[in-house]
Tab-separated table of C-alpha atoms and ligand atoms in Angstrom:
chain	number	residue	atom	x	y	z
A	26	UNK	CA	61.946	272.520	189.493
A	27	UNK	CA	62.833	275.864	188.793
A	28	UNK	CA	60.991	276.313	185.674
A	29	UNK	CA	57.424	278.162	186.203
A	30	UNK	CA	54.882	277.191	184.222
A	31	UNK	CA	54.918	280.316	182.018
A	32	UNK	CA	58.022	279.576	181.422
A	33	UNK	CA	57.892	276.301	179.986
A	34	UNK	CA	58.868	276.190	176.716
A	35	UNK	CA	55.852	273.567	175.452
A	36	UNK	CA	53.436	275.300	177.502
A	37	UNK	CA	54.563	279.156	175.410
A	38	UNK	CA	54.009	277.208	172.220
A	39	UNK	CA	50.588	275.284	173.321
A	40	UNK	CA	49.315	279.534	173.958
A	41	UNK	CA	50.652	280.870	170.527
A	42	UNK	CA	48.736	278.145	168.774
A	43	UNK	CA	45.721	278.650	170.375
A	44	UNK	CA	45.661	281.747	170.212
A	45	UNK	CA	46.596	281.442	166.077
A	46	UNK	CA	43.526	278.804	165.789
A	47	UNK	CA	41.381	281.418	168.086
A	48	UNK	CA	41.761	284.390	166.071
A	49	UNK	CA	41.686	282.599	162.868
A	50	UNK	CA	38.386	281.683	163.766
A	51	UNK	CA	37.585	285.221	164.492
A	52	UNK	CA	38.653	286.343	161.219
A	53	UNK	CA	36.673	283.629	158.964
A	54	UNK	CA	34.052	284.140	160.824
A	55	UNK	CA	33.401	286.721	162.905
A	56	UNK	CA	33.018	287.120	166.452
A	57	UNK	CA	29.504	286.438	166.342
A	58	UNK	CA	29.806	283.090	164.533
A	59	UNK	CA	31.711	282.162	167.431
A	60	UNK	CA	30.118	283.494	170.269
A	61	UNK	CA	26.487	281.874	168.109
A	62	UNK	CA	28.312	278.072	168.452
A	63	UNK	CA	28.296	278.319	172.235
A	64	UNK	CA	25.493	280.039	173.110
A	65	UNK	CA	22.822	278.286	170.387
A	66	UNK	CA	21.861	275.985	168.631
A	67	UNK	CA	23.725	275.943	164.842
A	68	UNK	CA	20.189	277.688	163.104
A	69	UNK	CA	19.462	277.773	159.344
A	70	UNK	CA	19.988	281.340	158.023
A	71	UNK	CA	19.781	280.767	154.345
A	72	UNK	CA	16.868	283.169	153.380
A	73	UNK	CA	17.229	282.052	149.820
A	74	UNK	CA	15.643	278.693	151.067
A	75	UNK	CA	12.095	279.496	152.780
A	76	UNK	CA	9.621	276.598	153.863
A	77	UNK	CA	6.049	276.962	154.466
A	78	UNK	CA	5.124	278.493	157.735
A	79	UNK	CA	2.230	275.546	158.049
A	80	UNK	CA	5.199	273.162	157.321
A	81	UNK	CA	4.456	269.984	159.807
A	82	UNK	CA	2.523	271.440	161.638
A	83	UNK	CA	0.284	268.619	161.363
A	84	UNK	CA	2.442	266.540	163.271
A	85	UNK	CA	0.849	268.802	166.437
A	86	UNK	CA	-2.623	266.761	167.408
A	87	UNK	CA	-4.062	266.198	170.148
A	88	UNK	CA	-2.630	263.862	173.022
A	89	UNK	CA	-4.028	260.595	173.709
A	90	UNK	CA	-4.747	261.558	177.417
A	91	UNK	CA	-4.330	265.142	178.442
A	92	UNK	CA	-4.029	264.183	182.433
A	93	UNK	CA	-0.786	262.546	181.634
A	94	UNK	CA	0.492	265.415	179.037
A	95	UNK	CA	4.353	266.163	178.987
A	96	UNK	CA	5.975	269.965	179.070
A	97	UNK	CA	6.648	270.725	175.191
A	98	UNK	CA	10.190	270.395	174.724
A	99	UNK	CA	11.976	273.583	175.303
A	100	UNK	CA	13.134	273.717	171.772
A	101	UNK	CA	10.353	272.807	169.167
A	102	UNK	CA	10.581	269.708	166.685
A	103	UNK	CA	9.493	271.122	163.719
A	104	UNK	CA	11.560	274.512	163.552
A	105	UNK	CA	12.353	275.170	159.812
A	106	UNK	CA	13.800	278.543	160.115
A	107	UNK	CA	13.329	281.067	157.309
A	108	UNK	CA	9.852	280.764	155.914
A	109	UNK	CA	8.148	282.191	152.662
A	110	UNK	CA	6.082	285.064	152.894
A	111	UNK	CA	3.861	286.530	150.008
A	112	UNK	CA	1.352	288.739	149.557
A	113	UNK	CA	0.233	288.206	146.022
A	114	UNK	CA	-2.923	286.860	146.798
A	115	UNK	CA	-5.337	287.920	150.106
A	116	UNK	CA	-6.031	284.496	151.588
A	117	UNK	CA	-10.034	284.343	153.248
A	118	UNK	CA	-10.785	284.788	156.870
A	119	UNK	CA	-12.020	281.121	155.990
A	120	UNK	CA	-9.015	279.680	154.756
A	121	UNK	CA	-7.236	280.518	157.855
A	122	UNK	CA	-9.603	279.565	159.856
A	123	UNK	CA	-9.394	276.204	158.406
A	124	UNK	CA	-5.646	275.943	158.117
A	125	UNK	CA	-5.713	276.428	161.758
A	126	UNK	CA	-8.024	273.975	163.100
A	127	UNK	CA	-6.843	274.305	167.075
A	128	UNK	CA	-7.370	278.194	167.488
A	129	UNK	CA	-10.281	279.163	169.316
A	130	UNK	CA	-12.710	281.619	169.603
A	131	UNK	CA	-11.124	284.586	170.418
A	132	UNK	CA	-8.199	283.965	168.466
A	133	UNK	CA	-6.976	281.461	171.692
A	134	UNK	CA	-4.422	278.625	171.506
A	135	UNK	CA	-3.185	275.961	173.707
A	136	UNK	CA	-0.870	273.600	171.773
A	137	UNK	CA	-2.884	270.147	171.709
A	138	UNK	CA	0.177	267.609	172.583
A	139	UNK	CA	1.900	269.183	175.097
A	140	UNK	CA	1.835	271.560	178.155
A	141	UNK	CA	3.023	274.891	176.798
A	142	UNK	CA	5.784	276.778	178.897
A	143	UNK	CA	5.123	280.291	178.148
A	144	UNK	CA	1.507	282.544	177.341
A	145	UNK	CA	2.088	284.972	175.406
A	146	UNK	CA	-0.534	287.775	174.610
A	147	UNK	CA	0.148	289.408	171.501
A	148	UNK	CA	-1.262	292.804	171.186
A	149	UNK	CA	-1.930	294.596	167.854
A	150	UNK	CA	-3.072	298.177	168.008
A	151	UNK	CA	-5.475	298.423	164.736
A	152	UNK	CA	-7.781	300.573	162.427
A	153	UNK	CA	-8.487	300.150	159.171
A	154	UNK	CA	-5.817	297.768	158.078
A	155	UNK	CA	-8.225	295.158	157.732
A	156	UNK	CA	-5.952	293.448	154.705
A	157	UNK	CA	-2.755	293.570	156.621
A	158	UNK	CA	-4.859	292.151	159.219
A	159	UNK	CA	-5.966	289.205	157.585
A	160	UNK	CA	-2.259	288.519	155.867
A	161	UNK	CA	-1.006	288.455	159.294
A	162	UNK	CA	-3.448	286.450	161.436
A	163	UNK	CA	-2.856	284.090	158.236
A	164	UNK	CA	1.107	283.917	159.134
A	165	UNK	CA	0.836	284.900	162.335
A	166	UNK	CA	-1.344	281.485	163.843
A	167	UNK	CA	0.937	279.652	162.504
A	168	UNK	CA	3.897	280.784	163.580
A	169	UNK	CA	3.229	280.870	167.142
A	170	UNK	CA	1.531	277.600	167.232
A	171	UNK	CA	5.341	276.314	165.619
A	172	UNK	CA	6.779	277.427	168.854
A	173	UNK	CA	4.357	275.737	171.031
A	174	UNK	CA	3.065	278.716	173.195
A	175	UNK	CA	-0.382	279.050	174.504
A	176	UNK	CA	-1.487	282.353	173.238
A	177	UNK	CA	-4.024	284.631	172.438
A	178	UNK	CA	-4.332	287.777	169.787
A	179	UNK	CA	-5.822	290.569	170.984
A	180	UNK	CA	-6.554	293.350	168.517
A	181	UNK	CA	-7.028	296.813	170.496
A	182	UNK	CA	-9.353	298.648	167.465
A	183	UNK	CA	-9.628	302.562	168.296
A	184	UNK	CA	-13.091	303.581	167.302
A	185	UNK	CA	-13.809	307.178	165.824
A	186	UNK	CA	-11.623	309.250	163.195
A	187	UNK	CA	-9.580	310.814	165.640
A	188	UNK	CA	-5.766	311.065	164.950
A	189	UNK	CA	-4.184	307.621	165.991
A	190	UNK	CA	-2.509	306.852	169.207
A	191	UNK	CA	-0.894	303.198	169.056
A	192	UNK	CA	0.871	303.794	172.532
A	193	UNK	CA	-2.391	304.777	174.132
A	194	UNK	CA	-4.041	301.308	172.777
A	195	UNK	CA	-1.280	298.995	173.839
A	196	UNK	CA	-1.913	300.615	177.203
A	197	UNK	CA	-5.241	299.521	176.779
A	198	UNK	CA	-4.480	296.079	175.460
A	199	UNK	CA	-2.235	295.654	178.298
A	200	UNK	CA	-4.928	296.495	180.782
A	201	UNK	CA	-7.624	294.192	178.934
A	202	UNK	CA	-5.193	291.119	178.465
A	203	UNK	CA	-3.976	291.003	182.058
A	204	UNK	CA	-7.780	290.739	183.112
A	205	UNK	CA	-8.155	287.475	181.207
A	206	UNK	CA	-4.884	285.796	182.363
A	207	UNK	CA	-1.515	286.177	184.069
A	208	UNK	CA	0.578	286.652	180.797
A	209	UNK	CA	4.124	285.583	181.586
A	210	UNK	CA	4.626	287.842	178.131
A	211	UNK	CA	3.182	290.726	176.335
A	212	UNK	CA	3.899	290.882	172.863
A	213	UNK	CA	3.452	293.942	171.137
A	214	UNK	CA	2.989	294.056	167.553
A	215	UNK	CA	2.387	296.466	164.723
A	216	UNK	CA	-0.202	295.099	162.222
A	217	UNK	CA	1.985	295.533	159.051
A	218	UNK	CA	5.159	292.880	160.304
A	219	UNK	CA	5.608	289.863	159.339
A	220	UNK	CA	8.533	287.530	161.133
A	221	UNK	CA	10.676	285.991	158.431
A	222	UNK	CA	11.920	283.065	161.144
A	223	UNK	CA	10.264	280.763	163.087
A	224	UNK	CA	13.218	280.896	165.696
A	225	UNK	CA	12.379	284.282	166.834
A	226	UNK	CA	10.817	283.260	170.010
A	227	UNK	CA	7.691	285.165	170.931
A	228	UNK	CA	8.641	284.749	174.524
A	229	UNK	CA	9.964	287.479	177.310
A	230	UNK	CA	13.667	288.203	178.393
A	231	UNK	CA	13.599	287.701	181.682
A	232	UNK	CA	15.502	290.600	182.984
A	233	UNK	CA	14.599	293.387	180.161
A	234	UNK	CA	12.028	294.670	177.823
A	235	UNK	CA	13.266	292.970	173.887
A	236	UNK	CA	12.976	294.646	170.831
A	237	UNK	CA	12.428	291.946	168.414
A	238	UNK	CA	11.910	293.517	164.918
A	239	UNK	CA	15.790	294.629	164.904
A	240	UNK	CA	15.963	293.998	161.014
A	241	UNK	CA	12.842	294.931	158.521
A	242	UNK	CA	13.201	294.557	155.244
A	243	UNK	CA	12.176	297.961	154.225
A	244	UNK	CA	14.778	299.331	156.759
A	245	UNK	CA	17.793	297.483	154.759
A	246	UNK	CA	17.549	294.561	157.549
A	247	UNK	CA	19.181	297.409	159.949
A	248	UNK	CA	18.426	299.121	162.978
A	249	UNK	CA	17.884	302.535	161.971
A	250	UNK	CA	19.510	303.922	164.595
A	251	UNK	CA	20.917	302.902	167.864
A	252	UNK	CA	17.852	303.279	170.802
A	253	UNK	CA	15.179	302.028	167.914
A	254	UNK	CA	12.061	300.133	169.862
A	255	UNK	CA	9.272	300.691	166.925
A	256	UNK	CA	7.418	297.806	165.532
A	257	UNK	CA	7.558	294.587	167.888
A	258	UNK	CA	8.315	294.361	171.553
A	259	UNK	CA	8.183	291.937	174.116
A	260	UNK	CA	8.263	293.022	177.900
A	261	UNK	CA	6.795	290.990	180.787
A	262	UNK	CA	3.831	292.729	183.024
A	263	UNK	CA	6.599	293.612	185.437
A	264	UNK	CA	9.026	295.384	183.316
A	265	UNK	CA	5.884	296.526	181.804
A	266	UNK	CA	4.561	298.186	185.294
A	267	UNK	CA	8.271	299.144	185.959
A	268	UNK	CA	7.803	301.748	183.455
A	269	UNK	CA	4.899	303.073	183.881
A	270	UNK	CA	3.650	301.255	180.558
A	271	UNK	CA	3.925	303.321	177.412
A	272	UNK	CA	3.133	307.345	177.017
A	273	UNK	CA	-0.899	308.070	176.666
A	274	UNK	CA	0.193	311.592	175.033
A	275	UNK	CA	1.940	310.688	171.177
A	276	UNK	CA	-1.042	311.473	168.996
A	277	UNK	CA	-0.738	310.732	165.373
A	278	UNK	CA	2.942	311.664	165.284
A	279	UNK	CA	5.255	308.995	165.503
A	280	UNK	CA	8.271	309.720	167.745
A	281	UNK	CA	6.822	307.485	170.856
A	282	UNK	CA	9.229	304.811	170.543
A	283	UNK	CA	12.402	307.350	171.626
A	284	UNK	CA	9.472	308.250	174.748
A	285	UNK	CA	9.863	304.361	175.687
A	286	UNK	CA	12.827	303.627	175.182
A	287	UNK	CA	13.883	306.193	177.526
A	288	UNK	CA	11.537	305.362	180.123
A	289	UNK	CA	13.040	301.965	180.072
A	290	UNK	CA	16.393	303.656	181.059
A	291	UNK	CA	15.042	305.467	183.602
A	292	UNK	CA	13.606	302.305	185.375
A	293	UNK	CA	16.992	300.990	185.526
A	294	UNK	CA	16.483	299.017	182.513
A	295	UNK	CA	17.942	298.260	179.298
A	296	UNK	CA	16.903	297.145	176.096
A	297	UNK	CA	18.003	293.609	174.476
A	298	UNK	CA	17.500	292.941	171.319
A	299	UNK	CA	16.678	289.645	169.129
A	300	UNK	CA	20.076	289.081	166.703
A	301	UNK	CA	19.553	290.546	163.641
A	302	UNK	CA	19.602	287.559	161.552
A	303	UNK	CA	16.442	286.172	163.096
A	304	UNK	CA	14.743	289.294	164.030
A	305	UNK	CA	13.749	289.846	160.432
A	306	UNK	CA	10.286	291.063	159.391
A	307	UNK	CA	8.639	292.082	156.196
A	308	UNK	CA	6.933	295.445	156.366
A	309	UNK	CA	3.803	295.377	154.204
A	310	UNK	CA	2.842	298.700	152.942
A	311	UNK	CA	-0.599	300.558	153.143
A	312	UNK	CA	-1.106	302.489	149.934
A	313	UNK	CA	1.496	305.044	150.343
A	314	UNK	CA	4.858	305.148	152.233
A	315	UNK	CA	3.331	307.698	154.269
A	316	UNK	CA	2.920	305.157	157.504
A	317	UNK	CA	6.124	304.052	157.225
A	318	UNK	CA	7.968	307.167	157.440
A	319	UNK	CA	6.051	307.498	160.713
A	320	UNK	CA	7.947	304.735	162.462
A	321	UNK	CA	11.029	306.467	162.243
A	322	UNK	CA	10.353	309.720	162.913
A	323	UNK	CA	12.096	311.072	165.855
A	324	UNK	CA	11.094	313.961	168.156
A	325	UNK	CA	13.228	316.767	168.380
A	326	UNK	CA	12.948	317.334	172.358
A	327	UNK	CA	11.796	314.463	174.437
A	328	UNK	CA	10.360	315.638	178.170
A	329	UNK	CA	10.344	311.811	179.233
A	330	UNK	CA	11.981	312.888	182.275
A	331	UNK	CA	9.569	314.665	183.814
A	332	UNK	CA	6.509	312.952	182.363
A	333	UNK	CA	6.960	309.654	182.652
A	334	UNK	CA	5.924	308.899	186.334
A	335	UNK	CA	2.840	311.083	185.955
A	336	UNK	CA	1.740	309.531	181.931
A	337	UNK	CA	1.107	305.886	181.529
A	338	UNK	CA	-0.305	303.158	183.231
A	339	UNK	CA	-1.691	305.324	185.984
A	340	UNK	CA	-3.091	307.887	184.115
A	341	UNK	CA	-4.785	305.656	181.549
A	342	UNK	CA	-8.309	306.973	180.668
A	343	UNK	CA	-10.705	305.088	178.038
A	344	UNK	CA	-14.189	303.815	177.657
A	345	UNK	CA	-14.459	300.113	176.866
A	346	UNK	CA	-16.913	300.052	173.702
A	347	UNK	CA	-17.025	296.471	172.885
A	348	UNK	CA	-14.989	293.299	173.776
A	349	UNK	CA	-16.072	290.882	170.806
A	350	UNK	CA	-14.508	287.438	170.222
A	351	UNK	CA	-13.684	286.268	166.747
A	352	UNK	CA	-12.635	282.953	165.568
A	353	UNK	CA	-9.169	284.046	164.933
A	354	UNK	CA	-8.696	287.124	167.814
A	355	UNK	CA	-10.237	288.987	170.444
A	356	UNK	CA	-11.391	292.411	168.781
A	357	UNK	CA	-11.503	294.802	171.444
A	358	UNK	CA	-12.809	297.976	170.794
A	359	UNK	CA	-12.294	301.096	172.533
A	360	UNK	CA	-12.839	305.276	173.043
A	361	UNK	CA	-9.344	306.811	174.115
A	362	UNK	CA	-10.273	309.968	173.363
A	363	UNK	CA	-8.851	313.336	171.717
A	364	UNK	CA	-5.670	314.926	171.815
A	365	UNK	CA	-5.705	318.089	173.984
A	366	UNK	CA	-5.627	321.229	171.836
A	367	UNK	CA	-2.216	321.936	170.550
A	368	UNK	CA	-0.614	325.444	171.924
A	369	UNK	CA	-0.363	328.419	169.301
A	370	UNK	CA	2.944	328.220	167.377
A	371	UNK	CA	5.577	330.357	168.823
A	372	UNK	CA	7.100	332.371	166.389
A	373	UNK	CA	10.204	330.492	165.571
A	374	UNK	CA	8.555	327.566	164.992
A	375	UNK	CA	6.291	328.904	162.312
A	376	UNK	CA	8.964	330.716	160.547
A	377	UNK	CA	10.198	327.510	160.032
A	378	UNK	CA	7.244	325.856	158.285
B	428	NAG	C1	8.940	268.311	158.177
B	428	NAG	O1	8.610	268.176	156.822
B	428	NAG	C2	9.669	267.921	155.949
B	428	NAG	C3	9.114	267.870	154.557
B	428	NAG	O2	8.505	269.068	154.218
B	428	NAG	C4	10.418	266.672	156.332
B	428	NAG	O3	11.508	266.469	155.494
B	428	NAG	C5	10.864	266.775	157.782
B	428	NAG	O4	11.464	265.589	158.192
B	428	NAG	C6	9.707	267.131	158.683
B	428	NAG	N1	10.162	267.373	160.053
B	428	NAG	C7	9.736	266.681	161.093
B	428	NAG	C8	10.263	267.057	162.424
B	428	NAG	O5	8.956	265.792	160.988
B	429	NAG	C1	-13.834	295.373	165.781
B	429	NAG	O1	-15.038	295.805	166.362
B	429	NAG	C2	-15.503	297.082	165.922
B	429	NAG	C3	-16.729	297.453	166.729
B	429	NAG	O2	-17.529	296.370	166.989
B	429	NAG	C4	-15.778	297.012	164.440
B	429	NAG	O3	-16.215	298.273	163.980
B	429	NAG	C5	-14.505	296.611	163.721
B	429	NAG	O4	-14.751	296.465	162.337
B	429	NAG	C6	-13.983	295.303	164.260
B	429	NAG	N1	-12.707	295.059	163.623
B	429	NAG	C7	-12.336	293.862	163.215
B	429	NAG	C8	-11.068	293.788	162.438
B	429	NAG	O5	-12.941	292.847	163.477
């Protein structure tokens, strides 16, 4: 009777050897591997095995009687994991159009056998990468119709030769999208990624803005560095709003990821990120390197501060040219403008060009 429990001799050697078994566990296999097994479900991470992104997808048609329709099933059936991605030969607006029988005009999607869960508008700020375009609507359809979302692919084209301003035009996607339906996601993607796995869920966190292209090939498969939110990003309309939506004012320059990912701190958020052995995309490259080197490019100073409340969402300015549907997206076409004139170099800054 006088024995406590900590004190018990069988009860001392029952903790030793679990904690032996726990921390051998940790050391074959990581932390991760163990923290995976309870939180998911085991996934297959071999890249050297890829399968067909259009792998059973088949098996999708429609429902005998759409009145009586179940929910998809929160995880879905035909889930292979890493697929195989090429870009040796351009397939034809054509061929993807026929490989993907179920899209709609405007590049639309409802799966045919079930009730989806989520809608997810995926936004793609775009000029002149017409053949990244067309290998990524070819990969991209696909992919998301695996996962059993209703969906739509909006393509935000800025019209004139003025210097680029992808932050501006998801602004402007965002605006356009939310007119058509009440996204429960907006997924924002840069024309030149392509997701390796079909378990990177193009669906929202609920509680934070998720950065989902943590590992690109032509980065090593690494974050470059610690706050990185360039390339694809999922964020509900509320987070979205929470923010202030992305900065109007990064012309041409790169650096406007570091703008938002600090104006998701300062709405009391935080930024989660997809794991990175399934956030893994392949960068495709447009003539040069030049593009890439944009993406990341950091700002020395960032003002986001003081800016943010007064640049974004409610300061968004643009003429609506054209809003044009197309078998395999909605090509929306708009005027956002010109950068204001740049100030004079101060003197320090050009002795340093
Ligand atoms: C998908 O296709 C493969 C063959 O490519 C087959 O082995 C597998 O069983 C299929 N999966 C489902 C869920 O039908
Ligand atoms: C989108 O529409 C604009 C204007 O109508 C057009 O110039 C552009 O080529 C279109 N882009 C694509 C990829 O369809």
């Amino acid at each position: 009777m006088s024995f406590s429990r900590v004190e018990n001799p069988c009860f001392l050697l029952f903790l030793v050897i679990f904690q032996a078994i726990f921390i051998l566990i940790l050391y074959r296999g990581g932390a991760s591997s163990v923290f995976r097994g309870f939180l998911d479900v085991p996934q297959p991470l071999d890249y050297s095995k890829t399968e067909d992104v259009y792998t059973n997808l088949s098996l999708f048609i429609h429902a005998p009687d759409k009145e009586t329709m179940p929910y998809c099933t929160p995880q879905s059936p035909i889930f292979v994991g890493p697929l195989t991605i090429t870009f040796n030969t351009l397939p034809s607006e054509r061929t993807i159009i026929s490989k993907n029988p179920y899209v709609q005009l405007g590049g639309l999607y409802s799966p045919p056998h079930c009730l989806a869960r989520y809608k997810t508008a995926v936004i793609i700020p775009h000029r002149n990468r017409e053949k990244q375009l067309r290998h990524l609507l070819y990969y991209l359809h696909p992919f998301l119709q695996r996962q059993q979302l209703h969906y739509r692919i909006y393509l935000i084209h800025q019209a004139r030769n003025g210097p680029f301003n992808q932050a501006k035009l998801l602004n402007v996607g965002v605006h356009e999208a939310m007119k058509d339906d009440d996204w429960d996601c907006l997924l924002l993607h840069n024309v030149n990624l392509i997701p390796e796995n079909d378990y990177n869920l193009y669906v929202c966190d609920e509680y934070y803005p998720k950065h989902m292209s943590s590992a690109i090939d032509k980065l090593q498969y690494s974050l470059p560095y610690w706050s990185f939110f360039g390339g694809v990003s999922a964020l509900t309309p509320e987070h979205y709003m929470k923010m202030n939506g992305f900065p109007n004012t990064y012309w041409d320059r790169g650096g406007e990821h570091d703008d938002i990912a600090e104006r998701i701190r300062l709405a009391g958020m935080k930024i989660v990120r997809t794991p990175l052995h399934l956030g893994r995309y392949r960068m495709m490259n447009h003539g040069q390197i030049s593009g890439f080197a944009e993406t990341v490019k950091r700002p020395a100073v960032l003002h986001t501060r003081t800016t943010w409340k007064d640049d974004g969402m409610n300061s968004l300015e643009f003429k609506l040219l054209a809003k044009k549907l197309h078998p395999l997206y909605t090509n929306i076409t708009v005027d956002i403008g010109d950068p204001p004139m740049l100030p004079p170099l101060s003197k320090t800054q050009e002795s340093n060009i």
